[in-house]
PDB file of C-alpha atoms and ligand atoms in Angstrom:
ATOM      1  CA  MET A  17       5.634   7.870   2.229  1.00  0.00           C
ATOM      2  CA  ARG A  18       3.939   4.806   3.620  1.00  0.00           C
ATOM      3  CA  CYS A  19       2.778   1.769   1.702  1.00  0.00           C
ATOM      4  CA  PRO A  20      -1.010   1.959   1.232  1.00  0.00           C
ATOM      5  CA  VAL A  21      -1.241  -1.782   1.841  1.00  0.00           C
ATOM      6  CA  CYS A  22       1.192  -2.561   4.684  1.00  0.00           C
ATOM      7  CA  LYS A  23       1.541   0.961   6.127  1.00  0.00           C
ATOM      8  CA  VAL A  24       5.293   0.572   6.462  1.00  0.00           C
ATOM      9  CA  PRO A  25       7.587   3.284   5.082  1.00  0.00           C
ATOM     10  CA  MET A  26       8.462   2.771   1.455  1.00  0.00           C
ATOM     11  CA  ILE A  27      11.878   3.298  -0.003  1.00  0.00           C
ATOM     12  CA  ILE A  28      12.592   5.643  -2.859  1.00  0.00           C
ATOM     13  CA  VAL A  29      14.161   3.988  -5.853  1.00  0.00           C
ATOM     14  CA  GLU A  30      15.774   6.101  -8.487  1.00  0.00           C
ATOM     15  CA  HIS A  31      16.642   4.700 -11.840  1.00  0.00           C
ATOM     16  CA  GLU A  32      17.444   6.584 -14.995  1.00  0.00           C
ATOM     17  CA  LYS A  33      16.030   9.799 -13.521  1.00  0.00           C
ATOM     18  CA  ILE A  34      12.745   8.125 -12.693  1.00  0.00           C
ATOM     19  CA  GLU A  35      11.816   8.034  -9.072  1.00  0.00           C
ATOM     20  CA  LEU A  36       9.375   5.603  -7.651  1.00  0.00           C
ATOM     21  CA  ASP A  37       8.376   4.483  -4.194  1.00  0.00           C
ATOM     22  CA  TYR A  38       8.702   0.837  -3.494  1.00  0.00           C
ATOM     23  CA  CYS A  39       7.479  -1.312  -0.638  1.00  0.00           C
ATOM     24  CA  THR A  40       9.979  -4.032   0.195  1.00  0.00           C
ATOM     25  CA  LYS A  41       7.328  -5.955   2.098  1.00  0.00           C
ATOM     26  CA  CYS A  42       4.557  -6.390  -0.484  1.00  0.00           C
ATOM     27  CA  LEU A  43       6.646  -5.375  -3.538  1.00  0.00           C
ATOM     28  CA  GLY A  44       4.047  -2.794  -4.507  1.00  0.00           C
ATOM     29  CA  VAL A  45       5.084   0.305  -6.425  1.00  0.00           C
ATOM     30  CA  TRP A  46       3.801   3.868  -6.200  1.00  0.00           C
ATOM     31  CA  PHE A  47       4.269   6.235  -9.115  1.00  0.00           C
ATOM     32  CA  ASP A  48       3.595   9.906  -9.121  1.00  0.00           C
ATOM     33  CA  ALA A  49       1.565  10.539 -12.253  1.00  0.00           C
ATOM     34  CA  GLY A  50       4.444  12.282 -13.984  1.00  0.00           C
ATOM     35  CA  GLU A  51       6.926   9.556 -13.132  1.00  0.00           C
ATOM     36  CA  LEU A  52       4.930   6.841 -14.829  1.00  0.00           C
ATOM     37  CA  ALA A  53       4.666   8.980 -17.938  1.00  0.00           C
ATOM     38  CA  LEU A  54       8.450   9.376 -17.840  1.00  0.00           C
ATOM     39  CA  LEU A  55       8.918   5.658 -17.517  1.00  0.00           C
ATOM     40  CA  LEU A  56       6.752   4.886 -20.522  1.00  0.00           C
ATOM     41  CA  GLU A  57       8.577   7.572 -22.440  1.00  0.00           C
ATOM     42  CA  SER A  58      12.035   6.329 -21.509  1.00  0.00           C
ATOM     43  CA  LEU A  59      11.099   2.836 -22.610  1.00  0.00           C
ATOM     44  CA  ASP A  60       9.754   4.276 -25.809  1.00  0.00           C
ATOM     45  CA  LEU A  61       6.416   2.697 -25.131  1.00  0.00           C
ATOM     46  CA  GLN A  62       3.764   3.890 -27.514  1.00  0.00           C
ATOM     47  CA  VAL A  63       0.751   2.256 -26.055  1.00  0.00           C
ATOM     48  CA  GLY A  64      -2.423   4.101 -26.802  1.00  0.00           C
ATOM     49  CA  GLU A  65      -4.426   2.382 -24.155  1.00  0.00           C
ATOM     50  CA  LEU A  66      -1.942   3.082 -21.429  1.00  0.00           C
ATOM     51  CA  ASN A  67      -2.471   6.803 -21.309  1.00  0.00           C
ATOM     52  CA  ILE A  68      -2.040   8.339 -17.897  1.00  0.00           C
ATOM     53  CA  SER A  69      -4.812  10.880 -18.136  1.00  0.00           C
ATOM     54  CA  ASP A  70      -7.203   8.210 -19.377  1.00  0.00           C
ATOM     55  CA  ILE A  71      -6.349   5.977 -16.459  1.00  0.00           C
ATOM     56  CA  MET A  72      -6.856   8.848 -14.057  1.00  0.00           C
ATOM     57  CA  THR A  73     -10.341   9.574 -15.329  1.00  0.00           C
ATOM     58  CA  MET A  74     -11.422   5.993 -15.868  1.00  0.00           C
ATOM     59  CA  PRO A  75     -14.755   5.073 -14.312  1.00  0.00           C
ATOM     60  CA  GLU A  76     -14.464   3.241 -11.039  1.00  0.00           C
ATOM     61  CA  LYS A  77     -14.271  -0.498 -11.339  1.00  0.00           C
ATOM     62  CA  ALA A  78     -16.668  -2.216  -8.962  1.00  0.00           C
ATOM     63  CA  ILE A  79     -14.789  -5.055  -7.339  1.00  0.00           C
ATOM     64  CA  ALA A  80     -14.496  -6.497  -3.879  1.00  0.00           C
ATOM     65  CA  GLU A  81     -10.838  -5.567  -3.451  1.00  0.00           C
ATOM     66  CA  LYS A  82     -10.331  -3.481  -0.367  1.00  0.00           C
ATOM     67  CA  LYS A  83     -10.135   0.282  -0.816  1.00  0.00           C
ATOM     68  CA  ARG A  84      -6.742   1.726  -0.163  1.00  0.00           C
ATOM     69  CA  ARG A  85      -5.775   5.216   0.751  1.00  0.00           C
ATOM     70  CA  CYS A  86      -3.528   7.372  -1.347  1.00  0.00           C
ATOM     71  CA  PRO A  87      -0.098   7.631   0.309  1.00  0.00           C
ATOM     72  CA  VAL A  88       0.047  11.309  -0.653  1.00  0.00           C
ATOM     73  CA  CYS A  89      -3.353  12.806   0.160  1.00  0.00           C
ATOM     74  CA  VAL A  90      -4.799   9.927   2.241  1.00  0.00           C
ATOM     75  CA  LYS A  91      -8.062   9.965   0.288  1.00  0.00           C
ATOM     76  CA  LYS A  92      -9.535   6.652  -0.751  1.00  0.00           C
ATOM     77  CA  MET A  93      -8.222   5.604  -4.132  1.00  0.00           C
ATOM     78  CA  ARG A  94     -10.339   4.508  -7.059  1.00  0.00           C
ATOM     79  CA  LYS A  95     -10.001   1.114  -8.694  1.00  0.00           C
ATOM     80  CA  ALA A  96      -9.097   1.227 -12.347  1.00  0.00           C
ATOM     81  CA  ALA A  97      -9.010  -1.854 -14.546  1.00  0.00           C
ATOM     82  CA  ILE A  98      -6.329  -1.291 -17.132  1.00  0.00           C
ATOM     83  CA  GLY A  99      -5.419  -4.751 -18.315  1.00  0.00           C
ATOM     84  CA  HIS A 100      -7.216  -7.521 -20.029  1.00  0.00           C
ATOM     85  CA  GLU A 101      -6.892 -11.306 -19.873  1.00  0.00           C
ATOM     86  CA  PRO A 102      -6.407 -11.200 -17.007  1.00  0.00           C
ATOM     87  CA  GLU A 103      -7.669  -7.846 -15.921  1.00  0.00           C
ATOM     88  CA  VAL A 104      -5.281  -5.862 -13.775  1.00  0.00           C
ATOM     89  CA  VAL A 105      -6.915  -3.597 -11.248  1.00  0.00           C
ATOM     90  CA  ILE A 106      -4.751  -0.805  -9.937  1.00  0.00           C
ATOM     91  CA  ASP A 107      -5.467   1.942  -7.431  1.00  0.00           C
ATOM     92  CA  VAL A 108      -5.582   5.535  -8.563  1.00  0.00           C
ATOM     93  CA  CYS A 109      -5.539   8.682  -6.453  1.00  0.00           C
ATOM     94  CA  PRO A 110      -8.887  10.481  -6.859  1.00  0.00           C
ATOM     95  CA  GLN A 111      -6.973  13.729  -7.183  1.00  0.00           C
ATOM     96  CA  GLY A 112      -4.739  12.367  -9.907  1.00  0.00           C
ATOM     97  CA  GLU A 113      -1.558  12.409  -7.877  1.00  0.00           C
ATOM     98  CA  GLY A 114      -0.411   8.946  -8.691  1.00  0.00           C
ATOM     99  CA  LEU A 115      -1.036   5.257  -9.130  1.00  0.00           C
ATOM    100  CA  TRP A 116      -0.431   2.175  -7.079  1.00  0.00           C
ATOM    101  CA  PHE A 117       0.547  -1.174  -8.541  1.00  0.00           C
ATOM    102  CA  ASP A 118       0.591  -4.298  -6.420  1.00  0.00           C
ATOM    103  CA  GLY A 119       3.718  -6.421  -6.738  1.00  0.00           C
ATOM    104  CA  GLY A 120       4.102  -7.694 -10.278  1.00  0.00           C
ATOM    105  CA  GLU A 121       1.156  -5.752 -11.682  1.00  0.00           C
ATOM    106  CA  LEU A 122       3.249  -3.138 -13.405  1.00  0.00           C
ATOM    107  CA  SER A 123       5.233  -5.540 -15.565  1.00  0.00           C
ATOM    108  CA  GLN A 124       2.061  -7.497 -16.241  1.00  0.00           C
ATOM    109  CA  VAL A 125       0.261  -4.407 -17.503  1.00  0.00           C
ATOM    110  CA  ILE A 126       3.127  -3.231 -19.654  1.00  0.00           C
ATOM    111  CA  LYS A 127       3.632  -6.638 -21.186  1.00  0.00           C
ATOM    112  CA  GLN A 128      -0.068  -6.863 -21.976  1.00  0.00           C
ATOM    113  CA  HIS A 129       0.078  -3.575 -23.799  1.00  0.00           C
ATOM    114  CA  VAL A 130       2.966  -4.492 -25.982  1.00  0.00           C
ATOM    115  CA  ASP A 131       1.889  -6.251 -29.119  1.00  0.00           C
ATOM    116  CA  LYS A 132       4.382  -9.082 -29.313  1.00  0.00           C
ATOM    117  CA  SER A 133       3.970  -9.607 -33.042  1.00  0.00           C
ATOM    118  CA  SER A 134       5.072  -6.046 -33.732  1.00  0.00           C
ATOM    119  CA  ASP A 135       7.563  -5.838 -30.897  1.00  0.00           C
ATOM    120  CA  GLU A 136      10.557  -5.684 -33.177  1.00  0.00           C
ATOM    121  CA  SER A 137      12.496  -3.311 -31.009  1.00  0.00           C
ATOM    122  CA  GLY A 138      12.129  -5.610 -28.010  1.00  0.00           C
ATOM    123  CA  ILE A 139      10.111  -3.293 -25.807  1.00  0.00           C
ATOM    124  CA  SER A 140       8.878  -6.030 -23.554  1.00  0.00           C
ATOM    125  CA  ASP A 141      12.465  -7.139 -22.975  1.00  0.00           C
ATOM    126  CA  ARG A 142      13.425  -3.571 -22.119  1.00  0.00           C
ATOM    127  CA  VAL A 143      10.618  -3.335 -19.618  1.00  0.00           C
ATOM    128  CA  VAL A 144      11.666  -6.524 -17.929  1.00  0.00           C
ATOM    129  CA  THR A 145      15.276  -5.338 -17.870  1.00  0.00           C
ATOM    130  CA  PHE A 146      14.278  -1.973 -16.450  1.00  0.00           C
ATOM    131  CA  LEU A 147      12.217  -3.471 -13.662  1.00  0.00           C
ATOM    132  CA  GLY A 148      14.885  -6.051 -12.978  1.00  0.00           C
ATOM    133  CA  GLU A 149      17.540  -3.360 -12.646  1.00  0.00           C
ATOM    134  CA  VAL A 150      15.375  -1.191 -10.453  1.00  0.00           C
ATOM    135  CA  PHE A 151      14.525  -3.865  -7.983  1.00  0.00           C
ATOM    136  CA  GLN A 152      17.823  -5.644  -8.063  1.00  0.00           C
ATOM    137  CA  GLU A 153      19.420  -2.494  -6.654  1.00  0.00           C
ATOM    138  CA  ARG A 154      17.506  -3.116  -3.464  1.00  0.00           C
ATOM    139  CA  GLU A 155      18.967  -6.514  -2.633  1.00  0.00           C
TER     140      GLU A 155
HETATM  141 ZN1   ZN B  30       3.519  -2.852   1.202  1.00  0.00          ZN
HETATM  142 ZN1   ZN B  31      -3.872  11.360  -3.500  1.00  0.00          ZN
END
């Protein structure tokens, strides 16, 4: 699979049974729809707003960011704004095959969706650890 931004081949990273495609050049991450659901599940993330099917059907966000093509079906992806303060705009396959996060966007989004005051089980720390472990394996 090629990176939708740099067009170079991405590497497959497997961690705790979750597979994702990772671009070592721009640090972007591609998730198949099911893989992101698995990730949220494995981290025990109960974040209502971060629901995969909702993201997939979210109305297109009108911004100037360049359209990118889905690495799976090559159709132009839709922009979906899933964060707030600051807004994080990710790219979503119009056929619902997966999602693209630019480098750093994934941890940003997850951290935004974890309510720190009620984060007694340390979810945000787990997320950071997970991402750190995943990407550290590449060095
Ligand atoms: Zn790239
Ligand atoms: Zn696609």
